[in-house]
Amino acid sequence: MTHVMPMCARGTIGDIMADIIEVKIPHSGSVENVEINEWLVAVGDDVEADQAIADVSTDKVDTELVAPCDGRIAALLFGDESELSVGTVAALMVAPGVSDEDAAAAAADYTPSSDG
């Protein structure tokens, strides 16, 4: 089983050389739901901290979902035009340099964190 590590942590999980980094819909004021208008990245893309990875909108504003740290996109858990609640894990990342095979294995073995 792949365990979720603290945001942007790196290390080994079992035989898989990858830590899962959850990209969650952030809390912002009174907003409860966000719509993913369009993903700006694909699985396998390398991203930098604070890089926009999706265009999103609320009932009040259009904005971007950003990568929490440097890494590689391992999975996009929802499609374009999906409406998600604040705190929902929208994507999974792995540390920079993780192979495509290890990233795919880690994402396939992903178990959501229990810290909400």
Backbone as a ProteinNet text record, in pm:
[ID]
protein_1_A
[PRIMARY]
MTHVMPMCARGTIGDIMADIIEVKIPHSGSVENVEINEWLVAVGDDVEADQAIADVSTDKVDTELVAPCDGRIAALLFGDESELSVGTVAALMVAPGVSDEDAAAAAADYTPSSDG
[TERTIARY]
83.8	0	88.1	53.1	122.7	57	135.7	84.2	105.3	15.8	29.3	124.7	227.3	327.2	285.4	342.2	314	348.3	279	294.2	440.6	478.4	610.5	721.5	687.4	790.2	842.4	964.4	1023.8	1077	1077.2	1130.5	1086	1104.1	1069.2	946.8	856.1	738.8	745.1	774.5	785.3	887.3	847.7	936.6	921.3	832	807.1	884.1	967.5	1047.1	966.2	854.5	770.5	684.9	671.3	577.5	463.4	343.6	228.2	210.6	191.3	160.7	18.9	-70.9	-209.3	-222.2	-286.7	-318.8	-467.5	-495.8	-633.6	-690.1	-821.6	-890.2	-877.5	-813.8	-786.2	-909.4	-905.1	-1008.4	-986.2	-1094.4	-1083.8	-1212.4	-1208.4	-1325.7	-1447	-1559.2	-1685.1	-1712.1	-1616.1	-1633.6	-1642.5	-1742.8	-1758.8	-1731.4	-1752	-1734.1	-1653.6	-1576.9	-1494.3	-1516.6	-1523.6	-1533	-1398.2	-1351.4	-1229.8	-1272.6	-1234.3	-1268.7	-1183.3	-1052.1	-960	-829.9	-781.4	-648.4	-546	-441.8	-335.1	-213.9	-221	-112.5	-169.6	-80.3	-117.8	-35.9	-80.8	-6	133.2	234.3	372.9	443	366.8	428.9	504.5	621.4	695.1	642.5	622.9	571.1	657.4	650.4	722.1	623.3	672.3	589	519.3	392.1	308.1	276.6	311.9	274.5	125.9	55.1	-86.1	-99.6	-184.5	-206.9	-350.2	-440.1	-578.2	-641	-726.1	-812.2	-937.2	-972.5	-1090.5	-1177.1	-1302.5	-1391.3	-1483.5	-1527.2	-1627.7	-1744.7	-1843.8	-1955.4	-1913.7	-1792.6	-1747.9	-1628.5	-1541.9	-1416	-1361.3	-1287.1	-1208.5	-1065.2	-1001.1	-865.8	-793.4	-682.2	-602.9	-575.9	-571	-521.6	-373.3	-289.6	-144.9	-81.9	32.8	109.9	164.5	155.3	204.4	356.6	423.5	569.8	616.9	747.1	802.8	767.5	742.1	713	665.9	607.4	554.6	408.8	324.9	183.4	171.6	114.7	98	-43.7	-143.3	-282.6	-367.9	-461	-566.1	-692.4	-747.6	-854.5	-993.6	-1006.2	-1134.7	-1112.4	-1215.4	-1206.1	-1242.3	-1224.1	-1267.8	-1416.6	-1456.7	-1595.9	-1648.8	-1559.2	-1600.5	-1616.1	-1720.7	-1740.5	-1695.5	-1603.6	-1543.5	-1563.6	-1575.4	-1584.5	-1445.5	-1438.8	-1313.7	-1257.3	-1127.7	-1062	-1051.9	-1122	-1116.5	-979.8	-925	-799.5	-832.5	-777.6	-807.6	-702.5	-578.7	-468.4	-365.9	-281.3	-171.6	-40.7	60.6	194.3	293.3	410.6	524.4	643.9	749	868.9	935.1	1008.8	1082.3	1176.3	1190.7	1284.3	1229.4	1107.6	1046.5	1012.5	1042.3	1016.7	866.1	830.3	689.5	629.1	706.4	657.2	628.4	721.6	700.2	587.2	575.2	465.2	331.1	321.7	196.8	163.6	265.4	243.1	197.7	259.1	221.9	79.3	43.5	-92.3	-194.9	-161.8	-254.7	-276.2	-175.5	-182.4	-223.3	-265.5	-300	-417.6	-399.6	-506.5	-520.9	-641.6	-657	-614.9	-562.6	-526.1	-651.3	-636.8	-752.3	-756.1	-667.5	-664	-755.5	-836.3	-935.6	-875.2
-117.5	0	123.5	223	349.8	440.4	493.9	584.4	727.4	813.6	953.9	1019.5	1082.7	1149.7	1294.5	1360.9	1503.5	1576.5	1685.3	1757.5	1779.9	1734.8	1755.8	1677.9	1579.1	1493.6	1397.1	1347.8	1252.1	1132.7	1015.9	897.4	772.2	658.5	529.8	473.2	419.8	350.5	208.2	114.4	-24.5	-35.8	-101.2	-117.5	-5.3	88.8	197	320.4	371.7	489.9	615.9	632.3	749.2	779	906.4	952.6	1020.7	996.7	1063	1199	1299.6	1434.1	1464.1	1488.2	1518.5	1666	1692.6	1829	1848.3	1923.2	1940.8	2075.5	2079.5	2206.2	2287.8	2405.1	2481.9	2553.1	2578.1	2658	2803.9	2874.6	3015.8	3087.2	3153.4	3227.9	3138.7	3182.1	3108.1	3011.3	2996.1	2907.6	2763.1	2690.6	2549.6	2456.4	2504.1	2421.4	2495.6	2418.1	2470.8	2383.4	2445.8	2368.6	2372.1	2254.6	2247.7	2277.3	2393.9	2429.8	2352.9	2347.3	2280.5	2249.1	2126.8	2091.9	2153.2	2212.6	2273.5	2182.2	2065.5	1967.8	1830.8	1738.5	1599.5	1508.2	1385.9	1287.5	1274	1277.5	1267.3	1401.1	1510.6	1642.4	1677.2	1735.6	1791.3	1931.4	1965.4	2097	2156.1	2287.9	2359.4	2409.5	2433.7	2488.4	2614.4	2625	2740.7	2752.9	2652.6	2653.4	2622.7	2695.3	2667.9	2531.4	2445.8	2313.8	2297.3	2387.9	2383.4	2521.6	2553.6	2671	2627.2	2699.2	2664.6	2788.6	2765	2877.4	2841.9	2948	2937.1	3024.8	3034.9	3123.1	3269.6	3296.7	3434.6	3475.1	3381.2	3419.2	3304.4	3342.7	3246.9	3256.8	3141.8	3141.1	3015.9	2983	2865.9	2778.1	2649	2553.1	2539.4	2549.7	2547.3	2424.9	2387.1	2277.3	2321.7	2236.2	2273.8	2274.1	2206.6	2197.6	2143.6	2135.8	2075.8	1927.6	1873.7	1731.4	1694.7	1575.9	1522.2	1483.8	1515.5	1478.6	1327	1259.9	1114	1075.5	1158.8	1127.6	1253.6	1266.8	1367.5	1290.5	1314.9	1229.9	1266.7	1381.7	1427.3	1489.5	1491.5	1549.4	1696.7	1757.9	1895.4	1905.4	2021.4	2053.1	1976.5	1917.4	1850.2	1953.4	1940.1	2026.8	1952.2	2014.5	1950.5	2035.5	1970.3	2039.6	2079.4	2186.4	2229.1	2112.2	2090	1981.4	1852	1843	1722.6	1711	1590.4	1565.6	1560.2	1654.6	1665.2	1597.4	1591.5	1534.1	1474.9	1390.9	1331.4	1365.8	1393.4	1420.8	1328	1317.2	1249.2	1343.1	1310.5	1393	1401.7	1508.8	1520.7	1402.8	1358	1251.7	1111.3	1097.3	964.9	916.1	791.4	737.1	731.3	729.7	718	589.7	481.1	353.4	358.8	416.6	427.6	524.8	632.3	728	660.3	583.2	513.2	409.2	337.1	236.4	301.2	411.6	481.8	535.6	592.8	645.4	532.4	417.8	305.2	248.6	260.3	205.8	311.1	427.4	541	510.9	548.5	543.6	683.8	742.3	881.1	895.4	1013.8	1041.6	1055.7	1038.5	1047.7	1178.3	1273	1400.6	1506.1	1467.9	1557.1	1664.6
0	0	0	-80.8	-81.3	21.4	111.7	213.3	167.9	207.3	172.2	270	217.3	299	318.8	418.5	433.7	304.5	279	154.2	120.3	1.4	-56.8	11.3	94.4	154.3	49.1	70.2	-22.9	55.8	-6.5	58	-13.6	51	-7.6	61.5	-17.5	35.9	-16.3	69.6	24.8	-86	-195.9	-310.1	-411.3	-385.1	-480	-435.7	-521.2	-489.7	-520.6	-451.5	-477.7	-356.4	-326.2	-225.7	-298.6	-254.7	-313.7	-246.4	-326.9	-279.8	-326	-232.8	-267.3	-303.9	-415.1	-454.5	-425.2	-318.2	-273.4	-318.3	-332.1	-356.8	-228.6	-235.7	-113.7	-58.6	71.9	137	98.2	71.4	36	75.1	189	234.9	253.3	198.7	214.5	99.7	8.2	-107.1	-60.9	-111.4	-76.2	-192.8	-316.3	-435.1	-540	-615.6	-723.2	-844.9	-962.6	-1086.2	-1156.6	-1197.2	-1278.5	-1421.4	-1470.7	-1608	-1707.4	-1678.6	-1770.2	-1698.6	-1715.1	-1666	-1759.8	-1705.8	-1783.6	-1794.2	-1730	-1729.1	-1764	-1789.9	-1817.1	-1726.1	-1711	-1633.7	-1694.9	-1608.3	-1652.8	-1665.4	-1662.4	-1672.1	-1544.2	-1559.6	-1447.1	-1421.2	-1293.6	-1256.5	-1146.1	-1133.7	-1028.9	-925	-805.4	-698.7	-747.2	-715.2	-749.3	-897.3	-978.4	-1120.2	-1132.1	-1216.7	-1241.3	-1308	-1249.9	-1309.7	-1360	-1319.4	-1368.1	-1358.6	-1455.9	-1445.9	-1372.1	-1267.6	-1187.9	-1167.3	-1131.3	-1102.9	-987.2	-921.1	-815.6	-858.6	-773.6	-807.6	-799.6	-749.8	-729.9	-815.5	-853.6	-918.1	-1003.4	-1107.3	-1185.2	-1136.1	-1116.4	-1062.3	-1110	-1046	-1083.6	-962.8	-986.8	-888.6	-917.1	-812.2	-832.8	-766.5	-818.9	-760.3	-624.9	-522.2	-389.9	-379.1	-471.7	-468.8	-603.6	-622.2	-743.2	-745.2	-863.6	-874.7	-1013.2	-1020.3	-1145.9	-1123.7	-1219.6	-1211	-1228.4	-1127.4	-1131.3	-1170.7	-1136.8	-1171	-1161	-1253.7	-1246.5	-1211.8	-1093.7	-1040.5	-1090.1	-1155.5	-1208.2	-1344.8	-1426	-1558.9	-1560.3	-1678.3	-1697.8	-1666.9	-1617	-1584.3	-1463.5	-1384.5	-1260.7	-1150.5	-1069.5	-953.8	-829.8	-754.1	-637.5	-513.8	-401.2	-273.1	-226.1	-149.3	-87.7	-6.4	-17.2	55	-23.9	-137	-220.2	-286.9	-289.7	-361	-510.2	-585.6	-728.2	-815.6	-765.4	-842.6	-747.6	-803.1	-727.2	-796.3	-715	-765.6	-696.9	-757.1	-695.3	-701.5	-628.7	-623.7	-760.8	-785	-912.3	-930.3	-1053	-1084.4	-1070	-1016.9	-1005.8	-1146.3	-1175.8	-1308.5	-1335.8	-1463.7	-1501.5	-1444.7	-1444.4	-1395.2	-1245.5	-1167.7	-1023.3	-990.9	-1068.5	-1047.2	-1072.6	-1180.2	-1212.7	-1105.8	-1058	-954	-824.1	-787.4	-664.3	-673.9	-788.9	-807.3	-804	-865.1	-866.6	-727.3	-642.2	-505.6	-403.4	-451.5	-365.5	-272.9	-148.1	-47.2	7.6	1	51	196	227.1	365.5	447.9	577.4	667.4	741.2	704.3	776.8	719.3	617.5	559.9	486.3
[MASK]
++++++++++++++++++++++++++++++++++++++++++++++++++++++++++++++++++++++++++++++++++++++++++++++++++++++++++++++++++++

